Coordinates of C-alpha atoms in Angstrom, one line a residue:
M1401 CA -104.1 -50.0 -35.8
S1402 CA -101.7 -48.5 -34.1
D1403 CA -99.9 -44.9 -34.6
S1404 CA -96.5 -46.4 -35.5
R1405 CA -98.1 -48.8 -38.1
H1406 CA -99.8 -45.8 -39.5
V1407 CA -96.5 -43.6 -39.7
R1408 CA -94.7 -46.5 -41.1
I1409 CA -97.4 -46.9 -43.9
A1410 CA -97.3 -43.3 -44.9
V1411 CA -93.2 -43.2 -44.7
V1412 CA -93.5 -46.3 -47.4
I1413 CA -95.8 -44.6 -49.4
A1414 CA -94.0 -41.2 -49.5
V1415 CA -90.8 -42.9 -50.4
A1416 CA -92.4 -44.9 -53.3
A1417 CA -94.1 -41.9 -54.5
T1418 CA -90.6 -40.0 -54.4
L1419 CA -89.0 -42.9 -56.1
S1420 CA -91.5 -42.9 -58.9
A1421 CA -91.2 -39.6 -59.3
C1422 CA -87.5 -39.8 -60.1
A1423 CA -87.8 -42.7 -62.4
V1424 CA -86.5 -42.2 -66.1
G1425 CA -88.6 -42.7 -68.8
P1426 CA -88.3 -45.4 -71.2
N1427 CA -85.5 -45.8 -73.5
Y1428 CA -86.0 -43.9 -77.0
K1429 CA -87.1 -45.6 -79.9
Q1430 CA -86.8 -43.9 -83.3
P1431 CA -90.4 -43.7 -85.1
K1432 CA -90.2 -45.9 -88.1
T1433 CA -90.8 -43.5 -91.3
T1434 CA -93.1 -44.9 -94.3
V1435 CA -91.7 -44.5 -97.7
G1436 CA -94.2 -44.3 -100.9
E1437 CA -94.0 -47.5 -103.0
R1438 CA -92.7 -45.4 -105.9
F1439 CA -89.6 -44.2 -104.1
D1440 CA -86.6 -46.4 -105.1
A1441 CA -84.0 -46.2 -102.7
Q1442 CA -81.5 -48.3 -104.7
P1443 CA -78.1 -46.9 -105.2
L1444 CA -77.5 -45.4 -108.6
L1445 CA -74.6 -47.8 -109.5
A1446 CA -74.3 -51.4 -108.8
G1447 CA -71.9 -52.4 -106.3
A1448 CA -71.6 -48.9 -104.7
A1449 CA -71.5 -48.5 -101.2
E1450 CA -74.6 -47.0 -99.4
G1451 CA -74.4 -43.4 -99.3
E1452 CA -71.3 -42.9 -101.3
V1453 CA -73.1 -42.0 -104.8
E1454 CA -75.3 -39.8 -102.7
R1455 CA -72.6 -37.9 -101.2
E1456 CA -70.5 -37.2 -104.2
W1457 CA -73.3 -37.4 -106.8
W1458 CA -71.9 -34.9 -109.2
K1459 CA -68.5 -36.8 -109.9
L1460 CA -71.1 -39.2 -112.0
F1461 CA -70.8 -36.4 -114.7
G1462 CA -66.9 -36.9 -114.9
D1463 CA -66.4 -33.0 -115.5
P1464 CA -63.2 -31.6 -113.6
L1465 CA -64.5 -28.3 -113.9
L1466 CA -67.7 -29.1 -112.1
D1467 CA -65.4 -31.1 -109.4
E1468 CA -63.2 -27.8 -108.8
L1469 CA -66.3 -25.6 -108.7
V1470 CA -67.9 -28.1 -105.9
D1471 CA -64.9 -28.1 -103.7
T1472 CA -64.3 -24.4 -104.0
A1473 CA -67.8 -23.6 -103.1
V1474 CA -67.9 -26.0 -100.1
K1475 CA -64.7 -24.8 -98.7
N1476 CA -65.4 -21.2 -99.0
N1477 CA -69.1 -21.2 -98.2
R1478 CA -69.9 -19.4 -95.0
D1479 CA -73.0 -21.3 -94.2
V1480 CA -71.2 -24.6 -94.5
A1481 CA -68.5 -23.1 -92.3
A1482 CA -71.1 -22.1 -89.6
A1483 CA -72.6 -25.7 -90.0
T1484 CA -69.3 -27.2 -89.5
A1485 CA -68.4 -25.2 -86.7
R1486 CA -71.7 -26.2 -84.9
L1487 CA -71.0 -29.9 -85.8
R1488 CA -67.7 -29.5 -84.0
Q1489 CA -69.3 -27.8 -81.0
A1490 CA -71.8 -30.6 -80.7
R1491 CA -69.3 -33.5 -80.9
S1492 CA -67.2 -31.6 -78.3
Q1493 CA -70.0 -31.4 -76.0
R1494 CA -70.8 -35.2 -76.7
R1495 CA -67.3 -35.8 -75.5
E1496 CA -67.8 -33.8 -72.6
R1497 CA -70.7 -35.6 -71.5
L1498 CA -68.9 -39.0 -71.6
F1499 CA -66.6 -37.8 -68.7
D1500 CA -69.9 -37.5 -66.6
F1501 CA -69.7 -41.3 -66.2
L1502 CA -66.2 -41.0 -64.6
P1503 CA -65.0 -39.7 -61.2
T1504 CA -64.1 -36.1 -60.8
I1505 CA -60.7 -35.5 -59.3
T1506 CA -59.4 -32.1 -58.5
G1507 CA -56.4 -30.8 -56.6
N1508 CA -54.6 -27.6 -55.6
A1509 CA -51.5 -26.7 -54.0
R1510 CA -50.5 -23.1 -52.8
Y1511 CA -47.3 -21.8 -51.3
D1512 CA -47.1 -18.4 -49.3
N1513 CA -43.8 -16.5 -47.9
V1514 CA -45.1 -14.1 -45.3
R1515 CA -42.4 -11.7 -43.7
Q1516 CA -43.9 -9.9 -40.6
S1517 CA -42.2 -6.9 -39.5
A1518 CA -41.6 -5.7 -35.9
A1519 CA -42.1 -2.1 -36.9
G1520 CA -45.7 -2.7 -38.2
T1521 CA -46.9 -4.7 -35.2
P1522 CA -48.9 -2.7 -32.6
G1523 CA -48.0 -3.1 -29.1
V1524 CA -44.5 -4.1 -29.5
P1525 CA -41.9 -1.7 -28.3
S1526 CA -39.4 -0.3 -31.1
G1527 CA -36.0 -2.3 -31.1
F1528 CA -37.7 -5.6 -30.1
P1529 CA -36.6 -8.3 -32.5
L1530 CA -39.9 -9.7 -33.6
A1531 CA -39.4 -9.7 -37.5
R1532 CA -40.3 -13.3 -38.4
D1533 CA -40.5 -14.9 -41.7
Y1534 CA -43.7 -17.5 -42.4
E1535 CA -43.7 -20.3 -45.1
L1536 CA -47.2 -21.5 -45.5
F1537 CA -47.8 -24.8 -47.5
D1538 CA -51.3 -25.9 -48.6
V1539 CA -52.1 -28.8 -50.5
G1540 CA -55.7 -30.1 -51.2
F1541 CA -57.3 -33.1 -53.0
D1542 CA -60.9 -34.2 -53.6
A1543 CA -62.2 -37.0 -55.5
S1544 CA -66.2 -37.4 -56.1
W1545 CA -68.4 -39.5 -58.4
E1546 CA -72.1 -39.6 -59.0
F1547 CA -73.9 -42.6 -59.2
D1548 CA -76.4 -42.7 -61.9
L1549 CA -79.2 -44.3 -60.0
F1550 CA -82.1 -42.5 -61.7
G1551 CA -80.4 -42.3 -65.5
R1552 CA -79.9 -38.7 -65.4
V1553 CA -76.3 -38.8 -66.8
R1554 CA -77.2 -41.5 -69.2
R1555 CA -80.0 -39.3 -70.6
L1556 CA -77.9 -36.4 -70.9
N1557 CA -75.3 -38.5 -72.7
E1558 CA -78.1 -39.6 -75.1
S1559 CA -79.3 -36.2 -75.7
A1560 CA -75.7 -35.1 -76.5
R1561 CA -75.4 -37.9 -78.9
A1562 CA -78.7 -37.1 -80.5
A1563 CA -77.5 -33.4 -80.8
A1564 CA -74.2 -34.4 -82.5
Q1565 CA -76.0 -36.3 -85.2
A1566 CA -78.6 -33.7 -85.7
A1567 CA -75.8 -31.3 -86.3
N1568 CA -74.1 -33.7 -88.8
A1569 CA -77.5 -34.1 -90.5
A1570 CA -77.7 -30.2 -90.8
R1571 CA -74.3 -29.7 -92.1
N1572 CA -74.9 -32.4 -94.7
Q1573 CA -77.7 -30.7 -95.8
V1574 CA -76.3 -27.4 -96.0
A1575 CA -73.2 -28.7 -98.1
L1576 CA -75.9 -30.6 -100.3
S1577 CA -77.7 -27.5 -100.9
V1578 CA -74.6 -25.7 -101.7
I1579 CA -73.6 -28.3 -104.0
A1580 CA -76.8 -28.6 -106.0
E1581 CA -77.0 -24.9 -106.4
V1582 CA -73.4 -24.8 -107.9
A1583 CA -74.6 -27.9 -110.3
R1584 CA -77.6 -26.3 -111.4
N1585 CA -76.0 -23.2 -112.0
Y1586 CA -73.1 -24.7 -113.8
F1587 CA -75.5 -26.9 -116.2
E1588 CA -77.5 -23.8 -117.0
L1589 CA -74.5 -21.9 -118.2
R1590 CA -73.3 -24.7 -120.2
G1591 CA -76.6 -25.1 -121.7
A1592 CA -76.7 -21.5 -122.7
F1593 CA -73.3 -22.0 -124.1
A1594 CA -74.3 -24.8 -126.2
A1595 CA -77.4 -22.9 -127.5
W1596 CA -75.1 -20.3 -128.7

């Protein structure tokens, strides 16, 4: 074999190794969770939309005071407010990631007015009329676009979407904990009053 053939084979192997190192992994598949046989995931009320009862389960008791206490607790709880702020931040970052698929366009404009005095110019005899005004205009435009050859932008987008979903689930969990605590305390208080 000639040396040029060895070089070509080495280049092909190096390029193939480089490209395989840049390849993106397989698409994410959510793992299946197994639920025990005794768990019944049916809605509490026939005909209710899925998740509707779970979100506002305390309204099944038909107690306006409990409804008001829950609303007040959720609106004024700092943990819920912090979780809501984290959710807004994650959703904002998700929206930002969507712009990574689009071209980036930048532009600028500048204007300068410069006055040069004859008195301040070295080497010019005094009284020589050299005072001048300069007007400088500068306009620039730039456009760029990153071709998502190896899927980096797509994966960052998927990551931002998953982070927003996680923040939403965390916010719902915090709100559910607050609601459950308010309802438990309310019913314990009602039970104590009924026992008197």
